[in-house]
């Protein structure tokens, strides 16, 4: 009988209709697929096959990865790039492979895969998988649960990944700069776009660990209200603010954006927050932000986008990210975000694309994680560390390949007379 890797490679090529893009090593030590010094996909345990049969497509692969049943030897970025055509670009086709019961060839290949995988059912999902969320999608309760799943995994773990800046959004790079310098440049870019000045009231929605709030108060003299649903973030931010001597200028609240009672604000920053809001709630979100701004106030919305689908009704949330990273997170095309801002009453005055900046940022975060791998595992779990390594590496490749982007929208609640308050040359903040 052929070794496991050869059998798997033959079956995979039959099911997928194309050669394997990476070399394969099976649990019995056998190898098959393209030779050379490229990355190797390692199947350490045939339980991984049972997961993939039970949940064809991305979720089955994700569970096997988190459980440590599959791994990559060599360049993870290259492996993700080579496999992306099978995992993402042909996801619908892959999910339907084992349902093609009318095709004798497919039926035979599926049967052989079942025999190779061993007895069903599959193992239970890894403990790191998000549990069912209560209260309905994007209710206050489900949003609290989703934010807690993602952010309440330990501030020390995030400090390891993000570095001292504790900024969890893309940096703003120049050639040769450090991650800290690039993150400070991004915070300053936001502050300058908002034209912050002494005494301005800034609402920082999804304030994270307080970095934007601290920068705005310390460097520009703003009075800041920062809101988050993560109690761990809030505690960390308050400690930092106290150490900076800025408690008289910054208030951090554990509060839903729908519950902010004390507008108007001179400016609002929303950095990496809108992805959590959800398509069904996004117009409500923009309406609320518009209502919280004073006339002439500015909104800086920093948001990841996806490429539009030919048929938007077919869009599905990424299964791996929904189950293990950002439960209920959704990406929208850039055009839809712009239209929703305009529908809420905003005048959108500038859009700046930062796609390549996020790819660079993610690669630095991955390097931080890999450089402190044993400590990262101790701070969380092996599965959680594996989630973050794959999530950030795959995201970096997606930004590099223009599958997703990130944009800063500068919008104004322009008063009825039409005076926006912006300079005639709106890119004066660009250094």
XYZ file of C-alpha atoms in Angstrom:
431
model
C 0.000 0.000 0.000
C 1.274 3.492 -0.843
C 2.510 5.664 1.985
C 0.119 8.154 3.581
C 1.565 11.259 1.910
C 1.346 9.798 -1.598
C -2.205 8.638 -0.990
C -3.166 12.027 0.408
C -1.538 13.927 -2.446
C -3.300 11.746 -5.039
C -6.654 12.143 -3.312
C -6.218 15.887 -2.882
C -5.363 16.359 -6.537
C -8.367 14.262 -7.562
C -10.708 16.244 -5.327
C -9.283 19.656 -6.175
C -8.578 19.047 -9.839
C -5.115 20.622 -9.640
C -1.613 19.766 -8.406
C -0.701 20.435 -4.789
C 0.970 23.851 -4.448
C 3.174 22.755 -1.513
C 4.995 19.633 -0.463
C 3.130 17.385 1.951
C 4.487 15.369 4.892
C 2.184 12.876 6.626
C 2.113 11.479 10.158
C 4.065 8.367 9.062
C 7.011 10.513 7.885
C 6.287 10.043 4.179
C 6.395 13.002 1.767
C 4.818 13.829 -1.586
C 4.208 16.818 -3.811
C 6.509 19.374 -5.388
C 10.163 18.966 -4.463
C 12.529 21.819 -3.649
C 13.223 24.120 -0.762
C 9.716 25.566 -0.482
C 7.414 25.293 2.539
C 6.115 21.893 3.663
C 2.583 21.301 4.935
C 2.918 18.806 7.779
C -0.057 16.662 8.825
C 1.026 15.464 12.253
C -2.111 13.505 13.082
C -4.767 11.978 10.856
C -7.384 13.442 13.166
C -6.854 16.554 11.018
C -8.428 14.691 8.085
C -11.498 13.871 10.154
C -11.894 17.533 11.005
C -11.657 18.500 7.332
C -14.127 15.843 6.237
C -16.598 16.921 8.903
C -16.125 20.638 8.135
C -14.812 20.892 4.546
C -13.141 24.184 3.765
C -11.535 26.712 6.026
C -13.085 25.844 9.401
C -11.878 22.238 9.350
C -8.364 23.363 8.447
C -8.489 26.028 11.150
C -9.444 23.537 13.839
C -6.631 21.212 12.815
C -4.150 24.113 12.833
C -5.215 25.372 16.267
C -5.041 21.835 17.681
C -1.496 21.418 16.333
C -2.503 18.559 14.029
C -1.219 20.421 10.970
C 1.745 22.766 10.759
C 4.037 24.445 8.245
C 7.777 23.983 8.023
C 9.548 26.779 6.209
C 8.210 30.176 5.203
C 4.683 30.542 6.588
C 3.942 33.559 4.382
C 4.879 31.623 1.240
C 2.810 28.632 2.350
C -0.253 30.816 2.981
C 0.226 32.538 -0.366
C 0.478 29.239 -2.259
C -2.498 27.705 -0.451
C -4.736 30.769 -0.618
C -6.125 29.810 -4.016
C -7.432 26.576 -2.504
C -8.539 27.898 0.888
C -10.069 31.272 0.050
C -10.428 31.802 -3.687
C -12.029 28.371 -4.163
C -13.684 28.130 -0.780
C -17.208 27.541 -2.072
C -16.008 24.860 -4.445
C -14.021 23.160 -1.684
C -16.978 23.202 0.702
C -19.036 21.399 -1.890
C -16.550 18.707 -2.836
C -17.856 15.961 -0.601
C -21.450 16.689 -1.524
C -20.835 15.809 -5.166
C -22.403 12.393 -4.690
C -23.494 12.040 -8.315
C -19.902 12.058 -9.570
C -18.441 8.512 -9.295
C -14.851 9.792 -9.361
C -15.514 12.251 -6.570
C -17.419 9.615 -4.627
C -14.513 7.187 -4.867
C -11.967 9.815 -3.812
C -14.112 10.881 -0.852
C -14.488 7.260 0.229
C -10.729 6.723 0.078
C -10.183 9.861 2.136
C -12.661 8.618 4.742
C -10.807 5.311 5.032
C -7.478 7.092 5.396
C -8.845 9.488 8.021
C -9.954 6.796 10.405
C -13.204 6.479 12.307
C -15.603 9.403 12.582
C -16.778 11.532 14.349
C -14.025 14.156 14.526
C -12.473 15.417 17.755
C -14.191 18.235 19.608
C -13.313 21.768 18.446
C -10.317 23.315 20.228
C -11.094 25.172 23.455
C -10.059 28.473 21.841
C -13.030 28.415 19.457
C -15.619 31.095 20.223
C -18.732 29.721 21.848
C -22.255 30.570 20.733
C -23.050 34.243 21.277
C -26.335 35.130 22.981
C -28.722 37.987 22.411
C -28.718 38.080 18.614
C -25.983 39.189 16.232
C -24.516 42.574 17.237
C -26.756 42.994 20.232
C -25.105 44.692 23.193
C -24.656 41.306 24.853
C -23.171 39.542 21.826
C -20.846 42.459 21.111
C -19.553 42.325 24.707
C -18.931 38.596 24.341
C -17.178 39.034 20.988
C -14.931 41.819 22.265
C -14.088 39.836 25.389
C -13.168 36.774 23.287
C -10.732 38.817 21.237
C -9.253 41.289 23.690
C -9.517 39.744 27.155
C -6.739 37.213 26.601
C -4.155 39.032 28.686
C -2.568 42.456 28.363
C 0.893 40.910 28.694
C 0.261 38.822 25.578
C -0.787 41.889 23.594
C 2.241 43.811 24.870
C 4.458 41.005 23.588
C 2.878 41.160 20.115
C 2.258 44.897 19.726
C 5.311 46.243 21.478
C 5.454 49.229 23.856
C 3.097 51.406 21.791
C 0.156 49.064 22.503
C -1.453 50.236 19.261
C -3.541 47.553 17.592
C -4.005 49.019 14.122
C -1.705 49.624 11.200
C 1.278 51.885 11.666
C 2.312 54.687 9.306
C 5.698 53.806 7.878
C 8.667 55.587 6.407
C 11.722 53.764 5.108
C 13.922 52.502 7.904
C 11.633 53.424 10.788
C 10.884 51.262 13.808
C 7.465 49.922 14.746
C 7.269 52.396 17.644
C 8.109 55.338 15.403
C 5.580 54.226 12.810
C 2.814 53.820 15.393
C 3.496 57.242 16.842
C 3.377 58.670 13.305
C -0.049 57.070 12.782
C -1.440 58.524 16.015
C -0.097 61.930 15.046
C -1.545 61.625 11.552
C -4.990 61.042 13.073
C -4.596 63.971 15.460
C -3.538 66.321 12.669
C -6.358 65.250 10.381
C -8.768 65.985 13.223
C -7.040 69.363 13.771
C -6.961 68.745 17.524
C -6.074 71.702 19.717
C -5.976 72.660 23.369
C -9.294 72.028 25.105
C -10.988 70.100 22.271
C -13.251 67.232 23.346
C -12.295 64.015 21.566
C -14.336 60.808 21.650
C -12.118 57.804 20.918
C -14.449 54.925 20.014
C -12.866 51.542 20.632
C -10.005 53.157 22.526
C -8.015 49.966 23.064
C -5.203 50.349 25.572
C -5.425 54.143 25.529
C -2.650 55.062 23.102
C -4.657 57.498 20.960
C -6.221 59.102 24.025
C -2.813 59.610 25.654
C -1.287 61.037 22.473
C -4.175 63.459 21.922
C -4.118 64.703 25.528
C -0.340 64.875 25.970
C 0.660 66.283 22.575
C -2.409 68.402 21.684
C -4.046 69.261 25.001
C -7.323 67.538 24.112
C -9.829 66.333 26.695
C -10.604 62.736 25.790
C -13.351 60.220 26.471
C -12.249 56.729 25.436
C -14.743 53.866 25.304
C -14.192 50.108 25.072
C -16.125 46.959 25.917
C -12.991 45.225 27.194
C -12.469 45.512 30.935
C -8.857 44.373 30.605
C -8.149 47.121 28.072
C -9.830 49.727 30.261
C -7.835 48.743 33.354
C -4.568 48.842 31.411
C -5.398 52.202 29.812
C -6.319 53.792 33.149
C -3.028 52.650 34.669
C -1.051 54.145 31.770
C -2.988 57.404 31.993
C -2.303 57.690 35.702
C 1.405 57.075 35.110
C 1.389 59.852 32.485
C -0.321 62.249 34.919
C -3.264 62.719 32.529
C -6.204 61.611 34.669
C -7.596 65.158 34.600
C -7.736 65.069 30.785
C -8.741 61.494 29.937
C -11.691 59.376 31.018
C -11.790 55.696 30.028
C -15.205 54.022 30.121
C -16.363 50.452 29.681
C -19.275 51.522 27.516
C -21.112 50.573 24.328
C -20.971 53.195 21.583
C -24.782 53.174 21.610
C -24.805 54.412 25.204
C -22.617 57.547 25.029
C -24.825 60.306 26.534
C -22.644 63.377 26.665
C -22.051 64.836 23.217
C -21.346 66.993 21.423
C -17.643 66.393 20.802
C -15.289 68.485 18.716
C -13.821 65.363 17.107
C -14.253 61.596 17.017
C -11.636 58.965 16.238
C -12.765 55.458 15.303
C -9.615 53.407 14.688
C -10.218 49.739 13.921
C -13.652 49.856 15.537
C -16.043 49.768 12.592
C -15.070 46.176 11.701
C -16.782 45.089 14.935
C -20.020 46.972 14.238
C -21.456 44.729 11.511
C -23.098 45.575 8.200
C -26.615 45.573 9.629
C -25.637 48.088 12.328
C -23.253 50.296 10.416
C -25.791 52.948 9.409
C -26.920 53.139 13.047
C -23.271 53.548 14.034
C -22.624 56.412 11.601
C -25.883 58.101 12.591
C -24.867 57.986 16.247
C -21.401 59.375 15.554
C -22.911 62.177 13.470
C -25.238 63.037 16.342
C -22.345 63.085 18.827
C -20.341 65.640 16.827
C -20.859 69.362 17.043
C -21.484 71.204 13.736
C -18.126 71.533 12.036
C -16.717 68.591 14.001
C -14.571 65.965 12.306
C -14.640 62.164 12.287
C -11.568 60.093 11.459
C -12.727 56.571 10.597
C -9.840 54.106 10.157
C -11.281 50.855 8.791
C -10.239 47.618 7.084
C -12.069 46.984 3.807
C -12.510 44.030 1.487
C -12.781 43.812 -2.254
C -16.399 43.980 -3.462
C -18.028 40.711 -4.529
C -19.599 40.408 -8.007
C -22.741 39.442 -6.109
C -22.688 40.969 -2.632
C -25.393 38.548 -1.492
C -22.797 35.761 -1.641
C -20.414 37.419 0.833
C -19.645 35.255 3.855
C -17.641 36.115 6.946
C -14.258 34.360 7.016
C -14.837 31.132 8.974
C -11.444 31.029 10.710
C -11.573 34.654 11.811
C -15.197 34.383 12.951
C -14.522 31.273 15.034
C -11.121 32.115 16.485
C -10.220 35.785 16.092
C -13.007 38.361 15.671
C -16.396 36.748 16.344
C -19.094 38.596 14.394
C -16.531 40.830 12.707
C -17.453 41.939 9.186
C -15.619 43.800 6.445
C -17.298 46.087 3.936
C -16.061 47.398 0.583
C -14.619 50.892 0.780
C -17.388 52.329 -1.393
C -20.103 51.077 0.917
C -18.418 52.704 3.920
C -18.159 56.016 2.101
C -21.798 55.876 1.017
C -22.980 55.056 4.539
C -21.052 57.992 5.959
C -22.660 60.272 3.388
C -26.114 58.827 4.045
C -25.673 59.702 7.725
C -25.062 63.340 6.769
C -21.268 63.505 6.748
C -19.256 65.274 4.072
C -16.367 62.937 3.271
C -13.368 65.139 2.539
C -10.482 62.722 2.251
C -9.796 58.991 1.898
C -6.256 57.705 2.352
C -5.386 54.093 1.552
C -2.828 52.475 3.868
C -2.902 48.883 2.600
C 0.854 48.372 2.334
C 1.357 49.963 5.756
C -0.746 47.253 7.382
C 1.194 44.459 5.693
C 4.436 45.896 7.105
C 2.862 46.245 10.553
C 1.606 42.666 10.614
C 4.998 41.290 9.651
C 6.535 43.139 12.599
C 3.873 41.749 14.945
C 4.516 38.213 13.672
C 8.251 38.706 14.253
C 7.518 39.868 17.812
C 5.385 36.782 18.444
C 7.848 34.321 16.924
C 10.738 35.912 18.799
C 8.975 35.325 22.140
C 7.129 32.141 21.244
C 7.636 30.188 24.460
C 6.556 33.157 26.562
C 3.521 33.742 24.345
C 2.433 30.135 24.883
C 2.862 30.498 28.635
C 0.814 33.711 28.664
C -2.116 32.202 26.735
C -2.090 28.671 25.314
C -0.388 26.844 22.438
C -3.618 27.065 20.455
C -4.041 30.808 21.023
C -0.464 31.531 19.986
C -0.950 29.439 16.838
C -4.167 31.334 16.043
C -2.395 34.652 16.208
C 0.585 33.530 14.166
C -1.595 32.237 11.340
C -4.093 35.106 11.510
C -1.455 37.813 11.300
C 0.649 36.085 8.636
C -2.397 35.353 6.457
C -3.638 38.921 6.912
C -0.254 40.303 5.863
C -0.417 38.265 2.649
C -4.007 39.403 2.032
C -2.986 43.058 2.313
C 0.023 42.491 0.062
C -2.097 40.752 -2.580
C -4.860 43.419 -2.480
C -7.500 41.040 -1.175
C -8.168 43.466 1.672
C -7.239 47.090 2.319
C -7.403 49.687 5.051
C -8.482 53.295 4.664
C -8.739 56.477 6.684
C -11.911 58.446 5.969
C -11.917 62.060 7.116
C -15.522 63.246 7.363
C -17.049 66.494 8.598
C -20.416 67.349 10.072
C -20.518 70.333 7.760
C -22.904 73.071 8.931
C -25.757 74.299 6.729
C -23.811 77.317 5.380
C -21.271 74.845 3.943
C -18.142 75.939 5.816
C -16.130 72.750 6.352
C -13.259 74.310 8.273
C -10.681 72.371 6.280
C -7.716 73.940 4.503
C -7.909 74.375 0.747
C -5.101 71.845 0.363
C -6.318 68.983 2.484
C -3.081 67.007 2.431
C -1.154 69.627 4.393
C -0.819 67.085 7.219
C 1.296 64.799 5.007
C 4.959 65.095 5.901
